[in-house]
XYZ file of C-alpha atoms in Angstrom:
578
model
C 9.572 17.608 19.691
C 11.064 15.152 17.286
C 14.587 13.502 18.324
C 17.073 14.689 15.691
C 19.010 11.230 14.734
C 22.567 11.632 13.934
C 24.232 8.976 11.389
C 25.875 7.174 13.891
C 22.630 6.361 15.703
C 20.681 5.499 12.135
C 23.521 3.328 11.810
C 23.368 1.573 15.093
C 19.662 1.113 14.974
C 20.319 -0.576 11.663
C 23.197 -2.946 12.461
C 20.719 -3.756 15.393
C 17.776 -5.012 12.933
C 20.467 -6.725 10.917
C 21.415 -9.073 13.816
C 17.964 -9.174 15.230
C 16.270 -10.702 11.587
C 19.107 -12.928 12.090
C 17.996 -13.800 15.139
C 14.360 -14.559 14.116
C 15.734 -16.527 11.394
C 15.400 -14.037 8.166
C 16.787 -14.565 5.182
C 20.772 -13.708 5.479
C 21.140 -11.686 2.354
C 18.012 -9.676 4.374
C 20.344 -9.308 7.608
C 23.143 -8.787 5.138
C 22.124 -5.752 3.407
C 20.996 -3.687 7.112
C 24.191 -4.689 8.476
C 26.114 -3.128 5.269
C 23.514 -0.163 5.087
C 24.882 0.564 8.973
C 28.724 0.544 7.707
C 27.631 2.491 5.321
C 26.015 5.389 7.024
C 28.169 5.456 9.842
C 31.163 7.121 7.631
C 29.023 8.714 5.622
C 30.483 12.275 5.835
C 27.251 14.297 5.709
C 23.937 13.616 7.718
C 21.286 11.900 6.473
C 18.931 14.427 8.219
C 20.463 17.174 6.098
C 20.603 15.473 2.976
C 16.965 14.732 3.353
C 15.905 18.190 4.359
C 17.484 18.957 1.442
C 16.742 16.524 -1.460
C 13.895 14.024 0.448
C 13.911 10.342 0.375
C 15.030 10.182 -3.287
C 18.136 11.837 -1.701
C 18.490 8.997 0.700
C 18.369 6.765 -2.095
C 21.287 8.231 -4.287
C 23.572 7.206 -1.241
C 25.755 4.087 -2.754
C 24.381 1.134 -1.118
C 20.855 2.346 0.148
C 17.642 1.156 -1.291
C 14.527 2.372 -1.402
C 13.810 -0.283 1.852
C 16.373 1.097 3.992
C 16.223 5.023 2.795
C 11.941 4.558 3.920
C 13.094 3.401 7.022
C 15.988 6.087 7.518
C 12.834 8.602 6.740
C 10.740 7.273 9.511
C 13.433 7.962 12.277
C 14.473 11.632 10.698
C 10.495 12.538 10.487
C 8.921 11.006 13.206
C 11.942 9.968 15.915
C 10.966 6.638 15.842
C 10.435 2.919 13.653
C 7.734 0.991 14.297
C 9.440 -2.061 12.134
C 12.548 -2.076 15.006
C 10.219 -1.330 17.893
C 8.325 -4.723 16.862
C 11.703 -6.620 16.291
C 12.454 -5.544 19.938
C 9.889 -7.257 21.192
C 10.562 -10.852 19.308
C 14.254 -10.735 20.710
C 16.066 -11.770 23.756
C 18.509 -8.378 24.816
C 20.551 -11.076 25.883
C 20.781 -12.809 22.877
C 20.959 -9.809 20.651
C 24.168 -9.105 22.758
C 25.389 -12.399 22.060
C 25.281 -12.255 18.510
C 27.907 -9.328 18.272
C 30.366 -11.775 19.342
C 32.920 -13.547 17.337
C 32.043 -17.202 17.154
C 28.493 -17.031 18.515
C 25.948 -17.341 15.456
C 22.029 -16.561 16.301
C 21.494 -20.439 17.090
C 24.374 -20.764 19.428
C 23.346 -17.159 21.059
C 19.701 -18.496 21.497
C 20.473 -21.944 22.846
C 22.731 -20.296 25.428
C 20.196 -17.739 26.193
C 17.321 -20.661 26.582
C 19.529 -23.130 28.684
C 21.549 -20.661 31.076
C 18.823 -18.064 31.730
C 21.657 -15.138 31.959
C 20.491 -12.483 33.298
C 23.748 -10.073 31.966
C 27.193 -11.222 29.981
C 29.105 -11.411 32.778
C 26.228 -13.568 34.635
C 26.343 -15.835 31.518
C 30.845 -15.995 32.168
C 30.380 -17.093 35.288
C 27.103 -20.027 34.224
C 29.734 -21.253 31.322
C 32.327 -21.432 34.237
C 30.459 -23.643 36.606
C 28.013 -25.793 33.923
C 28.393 -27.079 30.504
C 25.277 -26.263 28.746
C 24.644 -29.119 27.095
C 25.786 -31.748 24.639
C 25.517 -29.257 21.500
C 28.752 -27.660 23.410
C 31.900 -29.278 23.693
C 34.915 -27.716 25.778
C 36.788 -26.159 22.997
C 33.727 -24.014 21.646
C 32.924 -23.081 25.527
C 36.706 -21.802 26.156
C 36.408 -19.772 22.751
C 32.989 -18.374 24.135
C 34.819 -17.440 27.529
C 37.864 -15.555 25.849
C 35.594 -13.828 23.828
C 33.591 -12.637 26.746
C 36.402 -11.678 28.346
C 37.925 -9.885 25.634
C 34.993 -7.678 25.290
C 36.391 -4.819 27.064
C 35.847 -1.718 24.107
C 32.683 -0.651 25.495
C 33.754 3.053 25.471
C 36.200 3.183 22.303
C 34.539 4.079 18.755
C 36.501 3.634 15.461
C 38.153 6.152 13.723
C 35.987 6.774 11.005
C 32.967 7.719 13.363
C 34.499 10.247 15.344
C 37.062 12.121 12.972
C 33.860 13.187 10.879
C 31.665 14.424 13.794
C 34.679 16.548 15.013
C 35.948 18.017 11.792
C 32.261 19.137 11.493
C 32.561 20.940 14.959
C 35.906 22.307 14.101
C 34.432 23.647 10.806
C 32.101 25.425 12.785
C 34.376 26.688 15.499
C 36.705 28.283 12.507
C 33.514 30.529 10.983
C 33.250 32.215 14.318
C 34.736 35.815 13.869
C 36.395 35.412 16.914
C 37.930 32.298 16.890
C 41.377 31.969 14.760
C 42.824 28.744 15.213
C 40.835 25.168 16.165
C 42.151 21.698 16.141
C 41.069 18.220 17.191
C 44.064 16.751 20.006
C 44.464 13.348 21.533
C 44.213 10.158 19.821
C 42.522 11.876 17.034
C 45.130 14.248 16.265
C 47.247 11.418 15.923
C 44.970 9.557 14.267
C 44.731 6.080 16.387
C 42.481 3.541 15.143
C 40.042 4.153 18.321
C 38.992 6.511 19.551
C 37.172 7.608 23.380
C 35.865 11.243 23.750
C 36.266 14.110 21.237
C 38.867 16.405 22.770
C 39.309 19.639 20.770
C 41.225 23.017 21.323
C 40.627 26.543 20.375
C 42.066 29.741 20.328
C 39.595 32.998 20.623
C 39.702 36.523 21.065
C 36.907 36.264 22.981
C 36.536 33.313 24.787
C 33.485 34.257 26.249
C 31.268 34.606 22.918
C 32.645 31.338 21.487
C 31.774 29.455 24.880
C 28.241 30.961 24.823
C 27.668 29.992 21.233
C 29.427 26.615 21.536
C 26.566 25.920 24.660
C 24.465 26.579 22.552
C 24.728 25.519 19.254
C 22.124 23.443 17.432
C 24.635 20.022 17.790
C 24.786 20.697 21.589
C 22.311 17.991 23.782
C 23.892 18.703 26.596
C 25.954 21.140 28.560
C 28.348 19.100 31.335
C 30.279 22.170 32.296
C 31.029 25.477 30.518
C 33.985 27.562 31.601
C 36.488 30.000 29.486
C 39.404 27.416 30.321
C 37.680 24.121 29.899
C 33.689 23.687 27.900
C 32.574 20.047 28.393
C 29.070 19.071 26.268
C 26.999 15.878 24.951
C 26.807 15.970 20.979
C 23.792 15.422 19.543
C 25.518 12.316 17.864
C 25.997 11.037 21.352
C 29.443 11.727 21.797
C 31.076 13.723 24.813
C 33.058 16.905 23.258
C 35.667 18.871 25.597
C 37.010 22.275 24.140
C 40.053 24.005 25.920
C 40.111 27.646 24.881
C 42.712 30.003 24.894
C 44.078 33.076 23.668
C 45.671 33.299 20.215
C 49.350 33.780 21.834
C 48.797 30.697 24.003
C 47.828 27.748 21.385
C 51.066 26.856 20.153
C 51.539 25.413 23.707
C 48.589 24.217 24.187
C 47.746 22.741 20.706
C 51.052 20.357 21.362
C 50.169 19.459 25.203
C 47.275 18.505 24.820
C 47.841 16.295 21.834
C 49.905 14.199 23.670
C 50.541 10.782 23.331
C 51.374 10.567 27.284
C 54.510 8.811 26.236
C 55.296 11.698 24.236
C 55.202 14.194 26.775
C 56.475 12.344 29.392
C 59.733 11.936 27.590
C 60.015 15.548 26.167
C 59.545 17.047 29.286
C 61.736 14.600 30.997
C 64.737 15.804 27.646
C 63.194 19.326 28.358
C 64.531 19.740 32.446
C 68.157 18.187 31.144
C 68.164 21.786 29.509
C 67.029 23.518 32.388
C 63.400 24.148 31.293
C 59.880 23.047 32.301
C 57.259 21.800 29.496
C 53.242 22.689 29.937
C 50.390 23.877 28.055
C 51.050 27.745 29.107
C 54.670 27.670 27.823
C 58.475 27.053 27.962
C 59.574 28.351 31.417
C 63.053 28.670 32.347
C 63.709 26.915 35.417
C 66.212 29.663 36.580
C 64.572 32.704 36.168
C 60.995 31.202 36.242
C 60.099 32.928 32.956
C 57.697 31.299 30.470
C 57.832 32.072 26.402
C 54.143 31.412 25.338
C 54.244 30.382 21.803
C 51.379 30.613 19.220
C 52.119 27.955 16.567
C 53.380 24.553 17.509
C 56.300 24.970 14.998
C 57.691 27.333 16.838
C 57.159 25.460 20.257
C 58.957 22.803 18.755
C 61.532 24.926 17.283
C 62.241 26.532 20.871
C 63.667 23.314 21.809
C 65.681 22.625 19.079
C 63.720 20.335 17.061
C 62.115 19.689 14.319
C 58.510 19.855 13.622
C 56.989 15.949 13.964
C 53.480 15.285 12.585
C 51.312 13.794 15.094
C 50.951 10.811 13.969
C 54.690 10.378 15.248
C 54.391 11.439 18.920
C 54.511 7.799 20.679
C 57.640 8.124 21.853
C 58.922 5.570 19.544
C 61.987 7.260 18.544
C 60.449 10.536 17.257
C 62.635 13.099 19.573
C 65.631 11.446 19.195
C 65.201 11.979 15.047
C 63.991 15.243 15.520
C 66.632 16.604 17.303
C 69.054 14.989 14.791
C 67.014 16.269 11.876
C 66.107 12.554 10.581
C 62.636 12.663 10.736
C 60.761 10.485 8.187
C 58.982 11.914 5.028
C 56.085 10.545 5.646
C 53.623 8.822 2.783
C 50.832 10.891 2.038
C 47.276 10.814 -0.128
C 48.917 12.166 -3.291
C 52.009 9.453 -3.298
C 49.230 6.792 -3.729
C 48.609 5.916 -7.584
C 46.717 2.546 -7.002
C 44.567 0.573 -5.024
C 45.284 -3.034 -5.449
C 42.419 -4.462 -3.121
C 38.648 -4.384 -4.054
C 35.491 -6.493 -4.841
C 32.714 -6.366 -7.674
C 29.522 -8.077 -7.476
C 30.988 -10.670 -9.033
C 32.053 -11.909 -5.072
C 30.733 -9.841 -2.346
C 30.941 -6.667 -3.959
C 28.276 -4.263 -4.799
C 28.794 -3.167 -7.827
C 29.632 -4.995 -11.548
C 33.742 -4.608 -12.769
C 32.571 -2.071 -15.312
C 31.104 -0.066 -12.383
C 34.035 -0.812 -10.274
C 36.394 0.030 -12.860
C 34.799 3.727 -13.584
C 34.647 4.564 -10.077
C 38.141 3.657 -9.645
C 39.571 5.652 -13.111
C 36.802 8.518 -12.046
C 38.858 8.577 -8.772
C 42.006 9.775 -10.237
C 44.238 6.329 -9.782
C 46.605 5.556 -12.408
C 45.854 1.276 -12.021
C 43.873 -1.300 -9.846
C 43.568 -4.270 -9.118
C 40.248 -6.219 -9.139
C 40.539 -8.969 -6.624
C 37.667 -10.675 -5.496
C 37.342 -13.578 -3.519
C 38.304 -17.089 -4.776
C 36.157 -20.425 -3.168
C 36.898 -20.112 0.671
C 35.124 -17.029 1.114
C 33.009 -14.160 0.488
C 30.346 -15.892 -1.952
C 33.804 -16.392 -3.735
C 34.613 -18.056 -7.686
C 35.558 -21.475 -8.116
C 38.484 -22.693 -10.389
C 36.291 -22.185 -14.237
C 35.091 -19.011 -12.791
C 37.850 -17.407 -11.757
C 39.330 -18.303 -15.508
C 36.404 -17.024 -16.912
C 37.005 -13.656 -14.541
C 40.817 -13.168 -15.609
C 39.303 -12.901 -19.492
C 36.765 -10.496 -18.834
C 39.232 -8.379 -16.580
C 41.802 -8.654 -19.176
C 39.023 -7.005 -21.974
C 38.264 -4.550 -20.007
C 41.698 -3.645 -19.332
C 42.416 -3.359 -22.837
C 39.696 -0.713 -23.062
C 40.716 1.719 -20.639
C 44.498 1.491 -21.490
C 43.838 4.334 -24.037
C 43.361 6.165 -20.911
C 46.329 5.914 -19.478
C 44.391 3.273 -16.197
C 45.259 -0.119 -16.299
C 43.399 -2.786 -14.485
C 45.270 -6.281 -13.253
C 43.813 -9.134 -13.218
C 43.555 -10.162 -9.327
C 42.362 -12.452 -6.635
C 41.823 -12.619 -3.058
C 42.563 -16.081 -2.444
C 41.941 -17.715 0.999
C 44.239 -19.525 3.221
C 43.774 -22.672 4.090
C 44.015 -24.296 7.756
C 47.297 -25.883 6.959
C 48.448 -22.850 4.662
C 48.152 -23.983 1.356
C 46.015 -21.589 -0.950
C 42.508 -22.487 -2.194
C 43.606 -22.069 -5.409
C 45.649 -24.387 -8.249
C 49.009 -23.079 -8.855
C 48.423 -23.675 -12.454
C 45.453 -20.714 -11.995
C 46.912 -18.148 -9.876
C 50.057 -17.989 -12.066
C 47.603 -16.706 -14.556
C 46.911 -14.255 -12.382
C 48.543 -10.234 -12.576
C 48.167 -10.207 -8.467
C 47.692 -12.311 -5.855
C 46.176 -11.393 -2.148
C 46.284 -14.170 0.014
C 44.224 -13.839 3.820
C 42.932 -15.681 6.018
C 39.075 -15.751 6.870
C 38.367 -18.501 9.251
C 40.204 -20.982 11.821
C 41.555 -17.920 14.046
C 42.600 -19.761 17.238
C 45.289 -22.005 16.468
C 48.062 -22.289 18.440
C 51.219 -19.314 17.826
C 53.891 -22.630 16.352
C 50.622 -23.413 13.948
C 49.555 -20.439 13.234
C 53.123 -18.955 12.519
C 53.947 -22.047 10.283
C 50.485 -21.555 8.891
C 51.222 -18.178 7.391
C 55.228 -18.980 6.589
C 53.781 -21.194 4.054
C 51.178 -19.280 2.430
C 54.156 -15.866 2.465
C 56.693 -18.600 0.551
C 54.191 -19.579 -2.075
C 56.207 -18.553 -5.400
C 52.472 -16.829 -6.740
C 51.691 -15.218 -3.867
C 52.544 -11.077 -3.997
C 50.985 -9.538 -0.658
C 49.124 -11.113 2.470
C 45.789 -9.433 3.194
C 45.059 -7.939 6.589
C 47.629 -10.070 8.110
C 46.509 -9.975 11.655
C 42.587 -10.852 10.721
C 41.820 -8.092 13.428
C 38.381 -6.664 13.528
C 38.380 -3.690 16.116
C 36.452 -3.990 19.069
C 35.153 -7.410 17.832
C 37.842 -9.672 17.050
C 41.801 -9.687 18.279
C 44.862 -10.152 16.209
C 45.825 -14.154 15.340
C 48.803 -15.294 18.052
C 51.897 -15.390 15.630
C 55.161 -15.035 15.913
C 55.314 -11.766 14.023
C 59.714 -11.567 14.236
C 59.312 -15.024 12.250
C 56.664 -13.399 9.297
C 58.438 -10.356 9.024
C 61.857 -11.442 8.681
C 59.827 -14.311 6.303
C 57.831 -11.606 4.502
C 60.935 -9.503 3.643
C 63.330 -12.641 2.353
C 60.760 -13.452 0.300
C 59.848 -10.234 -1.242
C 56.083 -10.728 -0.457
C 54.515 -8.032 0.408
C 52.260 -7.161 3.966
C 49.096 -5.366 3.483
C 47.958 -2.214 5.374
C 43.532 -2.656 5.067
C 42.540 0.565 5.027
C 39.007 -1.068 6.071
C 38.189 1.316 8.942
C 36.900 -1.959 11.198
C 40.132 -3.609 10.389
C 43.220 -1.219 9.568
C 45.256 -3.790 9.760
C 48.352 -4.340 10.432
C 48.487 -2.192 12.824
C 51.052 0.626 13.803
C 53.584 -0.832 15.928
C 53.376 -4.256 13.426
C 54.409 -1.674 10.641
C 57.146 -0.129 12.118
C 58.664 -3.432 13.213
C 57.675 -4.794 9.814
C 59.578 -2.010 7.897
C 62.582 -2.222 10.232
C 63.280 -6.008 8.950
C 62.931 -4.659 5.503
C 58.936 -5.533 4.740
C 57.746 -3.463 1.665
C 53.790 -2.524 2.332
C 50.287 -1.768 -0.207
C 47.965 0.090 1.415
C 44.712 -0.781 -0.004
C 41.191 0.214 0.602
C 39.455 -3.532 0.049
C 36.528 -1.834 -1.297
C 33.151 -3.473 -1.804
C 31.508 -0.266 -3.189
C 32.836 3.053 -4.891
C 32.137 5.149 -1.532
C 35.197 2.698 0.159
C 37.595 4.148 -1.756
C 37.175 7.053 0.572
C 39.360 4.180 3.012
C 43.128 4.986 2.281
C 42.823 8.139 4.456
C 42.505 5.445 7.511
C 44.894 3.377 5.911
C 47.535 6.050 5.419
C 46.930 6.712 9.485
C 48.157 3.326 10.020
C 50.939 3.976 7.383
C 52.225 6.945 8.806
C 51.909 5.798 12.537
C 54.011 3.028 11.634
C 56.832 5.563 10.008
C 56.590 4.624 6.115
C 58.166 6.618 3.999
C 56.827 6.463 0.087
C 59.699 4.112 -0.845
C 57.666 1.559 1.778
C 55.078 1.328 -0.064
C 54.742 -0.494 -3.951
C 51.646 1.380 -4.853
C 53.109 4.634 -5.157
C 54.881 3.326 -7.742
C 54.436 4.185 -11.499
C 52.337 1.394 -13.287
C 55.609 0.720 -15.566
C 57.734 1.199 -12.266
C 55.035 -1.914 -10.655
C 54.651 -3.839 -13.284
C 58.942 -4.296 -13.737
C 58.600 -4.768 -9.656
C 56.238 -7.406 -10.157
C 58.215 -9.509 -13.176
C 61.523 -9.327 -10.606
C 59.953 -10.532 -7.995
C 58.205 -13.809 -9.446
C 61.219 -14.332 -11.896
């Protein structure tokens, strides 16, 4: 029998080959496009082994981003279960090494010169070599402690982004709702509330007949495993790898349960804590009156909520940062949401590291119902970026095709992502970005400076007079690469005197800032844009993990500057750099 593989495995096998012809020295761009192919499919919301059951391999290759190359391969492992081509690479590459390579700072020569001096025999066997020896002259101190803290802070074996999960379990919540039986299903935990990680799939379920759905859930065609099966509690192995618990109950009963077992622990702790103030006891079967040891089952979460004298809160909310406390008084936020956003003010054409031409760009982005953009691709410093004549040459060509589509009510801004330097200054002239509609300023290298330099580093770049939003502030890239060490009261309180705003990345490896960062961000007055940074028309499918940020860190629509008209922006834009 022929392994079914799920997108998330295609996608792993992928990103594997990518680093491995990187470690047998192919040609980058080679490496490049596997590695981009395995983003790619991994949030891909419908499987590649349906879509070529359906349409074949020329269906692979309509996917944005796919070639022919890649969509053969993709066949190979949906028809046969296996690849011959990653088999072979296998055998040419050190495990060690290949594990080496997924770390930040390690490059495929510095991950095979480790490998051939100190012999590891695991990670942590190569932590403790780097403790005792220096592995030669090639290595100097610095470069071994950055090696060490990377080691150690690979610790997110078991967490998965976002976008891989919240796919795989709408899919099995879609199929829990057809069941005649079953009226209400939900995803809880973290992925209720939408974290940017994510462990296990925990869902819940209400059925009138718990039996049926259990038997059917065992047995559906996505189940590889059953761990336990039980009318309270069903525990299986997705095909897609993934462990899935479902916790059934009666229709009268999932009000209760729907908001215990979506948490956060923080959340619950504190409401039950509120709850026994008012004589009453919090669980997943009920409200039960401490007195007469009665228990009101409830069947929505509204009216759960409503029991105790609150307000509904979305999930997103339920950190216990404040949330009860607003509900009770009835100042809950109004939180931003898809249809407040009118513009994405982040992307890339192929003119940097983008994938497809501005004309492309600019159709997908019109076709996708936004009212302006704004093209920003990379200046020198990174990204196979434009120097000074061509990013000139790039604000005309912007500026004509802007001119084209303003008969259809889109405008397009001409933009950059410019890089930040070491010592903060920008990579471009003044006299250039002036000419400029927006400027994005990140950083994209030099991560581990000290929190003084690093703070004083970003001041600088948030107090340049042309500079209108810092991208991805932190530089995080989850489960890779931690946050810089900044003083973040200092850049906030910076950020908001200076009317420059923070970005929210809706990337789904970065989606960053991050929560907390927002909330403390807006609270000293920072105004946000939540943009997608898309390389390809299929990103723009982002700003749903961007708005999870957004709304976990409280913004309202008045937080953000691209819900605003493009008049409204454009008169935001003169006041601020006048």
């Amino acid at each position: 029998m022929i392994k079914k593989y799920s997108n998330r495995k295609i996608a792993d096998i992928f990103y594997e080959i990518g680093q491995m012809l990187e470690l047998v020295g192919e040609n980058r761009f080679k490496t490049i496009a596997y590695e981009n192919a395995a983003g790619i499919i991994k949030v891909y919301p419908e499987e590649l082994y349906d879509i070529y059951h359906r349409d074949g391999l020329r269906g692979l290759t309509k996917i944005n981003g796919i070639g022919e190359s890649i969509a053969s391969k993709a066949e190979a492992l949906i028809t046969k279960g296996k690849l011959p081509f990653y088999e072979q690479l296998k055998k040419k590459v050190d495990p060690i090494a290949l594990k080496l390579v997924g770390i930040t700072g390690i490059g495929p020569q510095t991950a095979l010169e480790l490998v051939r001096i100190l012999k590891p025999k695991s990670l942590v066997d190569l932590k403790a070599k780097l403790k005792k020896e220096r592995p030669g002259d090639n290595f100097g101190s610095k470069q071994i402690q950055n090696i060490l803290t990377e080691l150690s802070e690979r610790r997110h074996e078991k967490r998965y982004l976002l976008s891989e999960v919240e796919p795989i379990a709408q899919r099995i919540v879609t199929w829990l709702l057809e069941r005649p039986e079953v009226t209400q299903a939900d995803p809880v935990g973290s992925l209720r509330r939408r974290k940017e990680t994510i462990g296990d799939i925990d869902l819940v379920c209400a059925s009138k007949n718990r039996k049926a759905t259990v038997e059917a859930f065992t047995q559906a065609g996505f189940t590889e495993r059953i761990v336990v099966a039980g009318l309270g509690l069903t525990t299986i192995v997705h095909e897609s790898g993934f462990q899935v618990d479902l916790e059934l109950v009666e229709p009268a009963d999932y009000g209760a349960l729907l908001q215990h077992f979506t948490g956060g622990k923080e959340h619950n702790v504190a409401l039950r804590t509120w709850a026994q103030t008012k004589g009453w006891t919090l669980s997943e079967k009920g409200i039960e009156n401490i007195k007469t040891g009665r228990t009101k089952r409830f069947k929505s979460e509204k009216s759960f909520y409503k029991a105790l004298g609150m307000k509904w809160m979305p999930a997103e909310l339920r950190e216990n940062r404040g949330e009860i406390e607003a509900a009770l008084a009835d100042e809950l936020p109004r939180l931003v949401d898809k249809n407040d956003i009118v513009a994405d003010l982040h992307m890339h054409t192929d003119a940097s590291d983008g994938k497809l031409s501005l004309e492309e760009m600019a159709e997908a982005a019109y076709k996708n119902g936004y009212e302006y953009i704004a093209i920003t691709d990379h200046s020198q410093g990174a990204g196979r970026g434009l120097g000074p004549r061509q990013l000139v040459k790039h604000i005309e060509k912007i500026k004509k095709l802007d001119q084209k589509y303003k008969q259809k009510k889109f405008r397009i801004l001409a933009g950059v992502e410019a890089n930040i330097r070491p010592d903060g200054t920008i990579d471009v002239a003044d006299k250039i970005l002036k000419e400029f509609d927006w400027v994005i300023a990140s950083i994209h290298s030099s991560f581990r400076f000290s929190p003084s330099v690093m703070t004083k580093r970003l001041v600088k770049a948030i107090e340049n007079p042309y500079v209108d939003c810092i991208g991805h502030p932190a530089t995080r890239k989850l489960l890779s690469r931690e946050s810089i060490n900044v003083n973040w009261a200092t850049i906030y309180e910076t950020a908001a005197k200076a009317k420059t705003l923070l970005e929210i990345n809706a990337d789904p490896h970065r989606l960053d800032l991050a929560d907390t960062r927002i909330q403390a961000a807006k609270e000293s007055g920072v105004k946000f844009a939540i943009n997608t940074d898309a390389h390809a028309a299929s990103d723009f499918e982002y700003l749903s993990y961007g708005l999870a940020m957004a709304r976990r860190g409280w913004l309202e629509k008045k937080d953000v500057v691209n819900t605003k008209s493009y008049q409204d922006f454009s008169n935001w834009l003169k006041i601020r750099r006048s």
